[in-house]
Amino acid sequence: MNRSNSGANLPTLRSHNAALVLDLLRVAGERGISRLELAERTGLTPQAVSKITARLRAEGLATDAGHRASTGGKPRTVLRLVPDAGYAVGMHLDRDELTVVLVDLAGAVAAGRTAPLDFGAPADEVVAMAAYAVAAVRDGGAQPVDLPVLGVGVAVPGPLDHRGGVLHRVTGFPQWDGYPLRDALAARTGLPVVVDKDTNAAALGLALHAAGAGDFAYLHLGTGLGAGLVLGGGLHRGARTGAGEFGHQTVQLDGPVCSCGGRGCIEALCLAAVARGDVAEAARVLGTGAANLVGLLDIDRVMLGGRTVAADPDAYVRGVRAVIDERARLGGIDAPVPVTATGGGDRSVAEGAAQLVLAPLFGRVAGADVGGADGGAVLIP
């Protein structure tokens, strides 16, 4: 395949107003949206909208989607997003598995693959495997076409420095401490790269596709346990991008030693229950942590995900909900926080990682620069 290694160059997307228009086209889907509606919803003048949509059309990002009857005058031309005008690669580097997807501008998965991974292997070997997976998913289509890939979003276990794309002492894998994963993978692939925690990536994907979910916590139970937090309309990473280390809150002072070095962590207790096949106990422990989180943050919803939850979602939802409901009853709260399972297992993390690249293009990240130093606050509709 004849393809440049560089990321796609879409200059129109540098404009904030163009990003607003493009996001409304994305939300409208195949049905499309008229220029008049775009002006009404963005607050831009019709002339400004006409100029922006003309540029979007010229660059292949928007196209006609037919006409809509008007209340007066000629029918309105309706525009829609061109999903295959750009793609992002989303990758989940888990402790034992690599999942990678190719996602178009509308968020649809065009290709994907999963392979075993030893996250404890030398970092350069892991990065080489990740780079190979990026190339494979880009070339995996039936037709050899030159896909405009905007960048690679990588989701990994934390803690890490999101702004610099540098890993810290990943729980159980201290050898990654200080490794510049973003720069290393960018050098291997020739593409812009953004790195975030797996739980943050999944929470971002959920927030962008679940408008009206309010403040919520996404709890991911797989090879580890962590949380992604959406608070006040944004993905909450914290001042040092370390928020969401949910699995390492102590709930048993004299409990078993955790891989983080502490004792009685929820992650250690929960994974031990999973290992001995006691799903009810694992759900109860997870529910205890979730109830603590609800009480601390007063969130609107708890969402459960990860491969362990996906293996028996009803049992985990039932167990977590029972603890949260009991805590609410004791506190005199009449409307307990709802608990749901997200589905998709680890695939949803990779898809969310792709949104780390795509979300800024639609104005959903404030001040973020893919592959740059600014962490940015993700804005949720």
mmCIF file of C-alpha atoms in Angstrom, residues 8-210:
data_model
loop_
_atom_site.group_PDB
_atom_site.id
_atom_site.type_symbol
_atom_site.label_atom_id
_atom_site.label_comp_id
_atom_site.label_asym_id
_atom_site.label_seq_id
_atom_site.Cartn_x
_atom_site.Cartn_y
_atom_site.Cartn_z
ATOM 1 C CA ALA A 8 -3.754 13.411 8.219
ATOM 2 C CA ASN A 9 -3.618 17.159 7.695
ATOM 3 C CA LEU A 10 -7.061 18.710 8.172
ATOM 4 C CA PRO A 11 -6.431 22.456 8.568
ATOM 5 C CA THR A 12 -10.110 23.326 8.840
ATOM 6 C CA LEU A 13 -10.269 21.590 12.198
ATOM 7 C CA ARG A 14 -7.952 24.177 13.728
ATOM 8 C CA SER A 15 -10.886 26.575 13.808
ATOM 9 C CA HIS A 16 -13.016 26.486 16.946
ATOM 10 C CA ASN A 17 -16.137 27.503 15.048
ATOM 11 C CA ALA A 18 -15.515 24.852 12.419
ATOM 12 C CA ALA A 19 -15.174 22.286 15.195
ATOM 13 C CA LEU A 20 -18.574 23.321 16.567
ATOM 14 C CA VAL A 21 -20.157 22.881 13.153
ATOM 15 C CA LEU A 22 -18.396 19.580 12.571
ATOM 16 C CA ASP A 23 -19.594 18.263 15.931
ATOM 17 C CA LEU A 24 -23.212 19.081 15.075
ATOM 18 C CA LEU A 25 -22.762 17.239 11.778
ATOM 19 C CA ARG A 26 -21.400 14.269 13.726
ATOM 20 C CA VAL A 27 -24.332 14.246 16.139
ATOM 21 C CA ALA A 28 -26.867 14.608 13.315
ATOM 22 C CA GLY A 29 -25.595 11.425 11.655
ATOM 23 C CA GLU A 30 -26.931 10.252 8.302
ATOM 24 C CA ARG A 31 -30.050 12.398 8.634
ATOM 25 C CA GLY A 32 -27.917 15.509 8.372
ATOM 26 C CA ILE A 33 -28.569 19.094 9.415
ATOM 27 C CA SER A 34 -29.319 22.312 7.530
ATOM 28 C CA ARG A 35 -27.208 25.470 7.541
ATOM 29 C CA LEU A 36 -30.033 27.342 9.254
ATOM 30 C CA GLU A 37 -30.080 24.802 12.087
ATOM 31 C CA LEU A 38 -26.305 25.018 12.351
ATOM 32 C CA ALA A 39 -26.511 28.791 12.722
ATOM 33 C CA GLU A 40 -29.248 28.518 15.360
ATOM 34 C CA ARG A 41 -27.390 25.937 17.443
ATOM 35 C CA THR A 42 -23.926 27.508 17.257
ATOM 36 C CA GLY A 43 -24.967 31.146 17.518
ATOM 37 C CA LEU A 44 -22.925 31.905 14.389
ATOM 38 C CA THR A 45 -24.253 34.092 11.606
ATOM 39 C CA PRO A 46 -25.636 32.343 8.502
ATOM 40 C CA GLN A 47 -22.796 33.898 6.513
ATOM 41 C CA ALA A 48 -20.181 32.425 8.850
ATOM 42 C CA VAL A 49 -21.843 29.010 8.698
ATOM 43 C CA SER A 50 -21.903 29.155 4.894
ATOM 44 C CA LYS A 51 -18.180 29.906 4.770
ATOM 45 C CA ILE A 52 -17.344 27.130 7.239
ATOM 46 C CA THR A 53 -19.487 24.507 5.513
ATOM 47 C CA ALA A 54 -18.030 25.492 2.145
ATOM 48 C CA ARG A 55 -14.551 24.785 3.500
ATOM 49 C CA LEU A 56 -15.688 21.522 5.069
ATOM 50 C CA ARG A 57 -17.174 20.440 1.752
ATOM 51 C CA ALA A 58 -14.056 21.456 -0.168
ATOM 52 C CA GLU A 59 -11.897 19.358 2.156
ATOM 53 C CA GLY A 60 -14.201 16.351 1.912
ATOM 54 C CA LEU A 61 -15.406 16.495 5.513
ATOM 55 C CA ALA A 62 -19.032 17.318 4.697
ATOM 56 C CA THR A 63 -21.373 16.549 1.845
ATOM 57 C CA ASP A 64 -24.985 17.022 0.793
ATOM 58 C CA ALA A 65 -27.569 14.769 2.418
ATOM 59 C CA GLY A 66 -30.571 15.824 0.346
ATOM 60 C CA HIS A 67 -33.153 18.505 1.033
ATOM 61 C CA ARG A 68 -35.622 19.237 3.793
ATOM 62 C CA ALA A 69 -38.956 20.950 3.363
ATOM 63 C CA SER A 70 -38.940 24.619 4.357
ATOM 64 C CA THR A 71 -41.706 26.583 6.065
ATOM 65 C CA GLY A 72 -41.273 29.184 3.365
ATOM 66 C CA GLY A 73 -39.154 29.580 0.264
ATOM 67 C CA LYS A 74 -37.045 26.897 -1.355
ATOM 68 C CA PRO A 75 -36.217 23.581 0.415
ATOM 69 C CA ARG A 76 -33.195 23.643 2.713
ATOM 70 C CA THR A 77 -30.057 21.789 1.700
ATOM 71 C CA VAL A 78 -29.054 19.319 4.380
ATOM 72 C CA LEU A 79 -25.414 18.497 5.085
ATOM 73 C CA ARG A 80 -23.852 15.494 6.800
ATOM 74 C CA LEU A 81 -20.438 14.415 8.008
ATOM 75 C CA VAL A 82 -18.278 12.238 5.750
ATOM 76 C CA PRO A 83 -17.153 9.569 8.246
ATOM 77 C CA ASP A 84 -14.331 8.144 6.150
ATOM 78 C CA ALA A 85 -12.697 11.556 5.708
ATOM 79 C CA GLY A 86 -10.557 10.730 8.729
ATOM 80 C CA TYR A 87 -9.698 7.883 11.078
ATOM 81 C CA ALA A 88 -8.053 7.353 14.432
ATOM 82 C CA VAL A 89 -6.355 4.280 15.844
ATOM 83 C CA GLY A 90 -7.386 3.329 19.365
ATOM 84 C CA MET A 91 -5.251 0.932 21.373
ATOM 85 C CA HIS A 92 -5.583 -0.744 24.759
ATOM 86 C CA LEU A 93 -2.325 -2.059 26.176
ATOM 87 C CA ASP A 94 -3.468 -4.295 29.006
ATOM 88 C CA ARG A 95 -1.261 -6.410 31.222
ATOM 89 C CA ASP A 96 -1.796 -9.537 29.123
ATOM 90 C CA GLU A 97 -3.507 -8.417 25.927
ATOM 91 C CA LEU A 98 -3.350 -5.802 23.192
ATOM 92 C CA THR A 99 -6.554 -4.586 21.529
ATOM 93 C CA VAL A 100 -6.442 -2.143 18.613
ATOM 94 C CA VAL A 101 -9.222 -0.613 16.507
ATOM 95 C CA LEU A 102 -9.470 1.734 13.541
ATOM 96 C CA VAL A 103 -12.340 4.194 14.059
ATOM 97 C CA ASP A 104 -13.821 6.674 11.585
ATOM 98 C CA LEU A 105 -14.932 10.232 12.337
ATOM 99 C CA ALA A 106 -18.420 9.045 13.294
ATOM 100 C CA GLY A 107 -16.983 6.616 15.847
ATOM 101 C CA ALA A 108 -17.702 3.451 13.849
ATOM 102 C CA VAL A 109 -15.096 0.702 14.025
ATOM 103 C CA ALA A 110 -13.683 -0.042 10.574
ATOM 104 C CA ALA A 111 -11.161 -2.689 11.644
ATOM 105 C CA GLY A 112 -9.831 -4.288 14.807
ATOM 106 C CA ARG A 113 -7.600 -6.994 16.187
ATOM 107 C CA THR A 114 -6.563 -8.520 19.502
ATOM 108 C CA ALA A 115 -3.314 -10.268 20.399
ATOM 109 C CA PRO A 116 -1.622 -11.625 23.531
ATOM 110 C CA LEU A 117 0.729 -9.175 25.245
ATOM 111 C CA ASP A 118 3.293 -9.446 28.027
ATOM 112 C CA PHE A 119 3.290 -5.976 29.551
ATOM 113 C CA GLY A 120 6.188 -7.099 31.729
ATOM 114 C CA ALA A 121 8.445 -7.555 28.692
ATOM 115 C CA PRO A 122 11.110 -4.916 27.937
ATOM 116 C CA ALA A 123 9.425 -1.625 27.031
ATOM 117 C CA ASP A 124 10.983 -1.432 23.573
ATOM 118 C CA GLU A 125 9.555 -4.851 22.707
ATOM 119 C CA VAL A 126 6.082 -3.792 23.822
ATOM 120 C CA VAL A 127 6.320 -0.589 21.778
ATOM 121 C CA ALA A 128 7.491 -2.530 18.728
ATOM 122 C CA MET A 129 4.501 -4.844 19.030
ATOM 123 C CA ALA A 130 2.184 -1.855 19.449
ATOM 124 C CA ALA A 131 3.623 -0.191 16.338
ATOM 125 C CA TYR A 132 3.147 -3.394 14.367
ATOM 126 C CA ALA A 133 -0.494 -3.548 15.509
ATOM 127 C CA VAL A 134 -1.052 0.044 14.353
ATOM 128 C CA ALA A 135 0.340 -0.787 10.911
ATOM 129 C CA ALA A 136 -1.689 -3.985 10.717
ATOM 130 C CA VAL A 137 -5.018 -2.339 11.564
ATOM 131 C CA ARG A 138 -4.361 0.436 9.038
ATOM 132 C CA ASP A 139 -3.595 -2.095 6.318
ATOM 133 C CA GLY A 140 -6.248 -4.617 7.325
ATOM 134 C CA GLY A 141 -8.981 -3.519 4.932
ATOM 135 C CA ALA A 142 -9.911 -5.445 1.823
ATOM 136 C CA GLN A 143 -9.056 -2.534 -0.468
ATOM 137 C CA PRO A 144 -5.622 -0.858 -0.531
ATOM 138 C CA VAL A 145 -6.669 2.751 0.062
ATOM 139 C CA ASP A 146 -4.759 5.657 1.527
ATOM 140 C CA LEU A 147 -6.567 6.201 4.813
ATOM 141 C CA PRO A 148 -6.195 9.633 6.431
ATOM 142 C CA VAL A 149 -5.203 8.577 9.955
ATOM 143 C CA LEU A 150 -5.175 11.473 12.389
ATOM 144 C CA GLY A 151 -3.280 9.796 15.209
ATOM 145 C CA VAL A 152 -3.116 7.024 17.765
ATOM 146 C CA GLY A 153 -4.822 7.031 21.146
ATOM 147 C CA VAL A 154 -3.238 4.648 23.644
ATOM 148 C CA ALA A 155 -4.941 3.469 26.828
ATOM 149 C CA VAL A 156 -2.740 1.827 29.463
ATOM 150 C CA PRO A 157 -2.935 0.967 33.168
ATOM 151 C CA GLY A 158 -2.033 3.874 35.437
ATOM 152 C CA PRO A 159 -0.685 5.804 37.074
ATOM 153 C CA LEU A 160 0.837 7.967 34.346
ATOM 154 C CA ASP A 161 1.460 11.525 33.207
ATOM 155 C CA HIS A 162 -1.182 12.171 30.569
ATOM 156 C CA ARG A 163 0.285 15.512 29.494
ATOM 157 C CA GLY A 164 3.750 14.171 28.800
ATOM 158 C CA GLY A 165 2.692 10.688 27.739
ATOM 159 C CA VAL A 166 5.060 9.240 30.338
ATOM 160 C CA LEU A 167 4.216 6.205 32.455
ATOM 161 C CA HIS A 168 4.772 6.117 36.196
ATOM 162 C CA ARG A 169 5.094 3.029 38.371
ATOM 163 C CA VAL A 170 2.321 0.986 36.788
ATOM 164 C CA THR A 171 0.941 -1.290 39.476
ATOM 165 C CA GLY A 172 2.859 -4.562 39.282
ATOM 166 C CA PHE A 173 5.224 -3.231 36.577
ATOM 167 C CA PRO A 174 7.567 -0.691 38.193
ATOM 168 C CA GLN A 175 10.036 -0.997 35.292
ATOM 169 C CA TRP A 176 7.786 1.312 33.235
ATOM 170 C CA ASP A 177 8.377 4.221 35.622
ATOM 171 C CA GLY A 178 9.494 7.238 33.596
ATOM 172 C CA TYR A 179 9.140 5.584 30.182
ATOM 173 C CA PRO A 180 8.143 8.114 27.439
ATOM 174 C CA LEU A 181 5.541 5.907 25.774
ATOM 175 C CA ARG A 182 3.978 8.680 23.699
ATOM 176 C CA ASP A 183 7.229 9.800 22.097
ATOM 177 C CA ALA A 184 8.492 6.247 21.600
ATOM 178 C CA LEU A 185 5.353 5.104 19.789
ATOM 179 C CA ALA A 186 5.156 8.314 17.740
ATOM 180 C CA ALA A 187 8.721 7.717 16.560
ATOM 181 C CA ARG A 188 7.846 4.140 15.564
ATOM 182 C CA THR A 189 4.599 4.960 13.734
ATOM 183 C CA GLY A 190 5.186 8.449 12.368
ATOM 184 C CA LEU A 191 1.802 9.452 13.787
ATOM 185 C CA PRO A 192 0.752 11.830 16.564
ATOM 186 C CA VAL A 193 0.110 9.875 19.780
ATOM 187 C CA VAL A 194 -1.865 10.662 22.926
ATOM 188 C CA VAL A 195 -1.678 8.469 26.045
ATOM 189 C CA ASP A 196 -4.153 8.175 28.898
ATOM 190 C CA LYS A 197 -5.292 5.690 31.516
ATOM 191 C CA ASP A 198 -7.507 2.884 30.291
ATOM 192 C CA THR A 199 -10.325 3.927 32.606
ATOM 193 C CA ASN A 200 -10.224 7.540 31.380
ATOM 194 C CA ALA A 201 -10.344 6.426 27.759
ATOM 195 C CA ALA A 202 -13.350 4.204 28.389
ATOM 196 C CA ALA A 203 -15.144 6.937 30.353
ATOM 197 C CA LEU A 204 -14.564 9.404 27.517
ATOM 198 C CA GLY A 205 -16.040 7.014 24.971
ATOM 199 C CA LEU A 206 -19.063 6.413 27.180
ATOM 200 C CA ALA A 207 -19.628 10.112 27.836
ATOM 201 C CA LEU A 208 -19.527 11.047 24.174
ATOM 202 C CA HIS A 209 -22.086 8.385 23.299
ATOM 203 C CA ALA A 210 -24.358 8.704 26.331
#
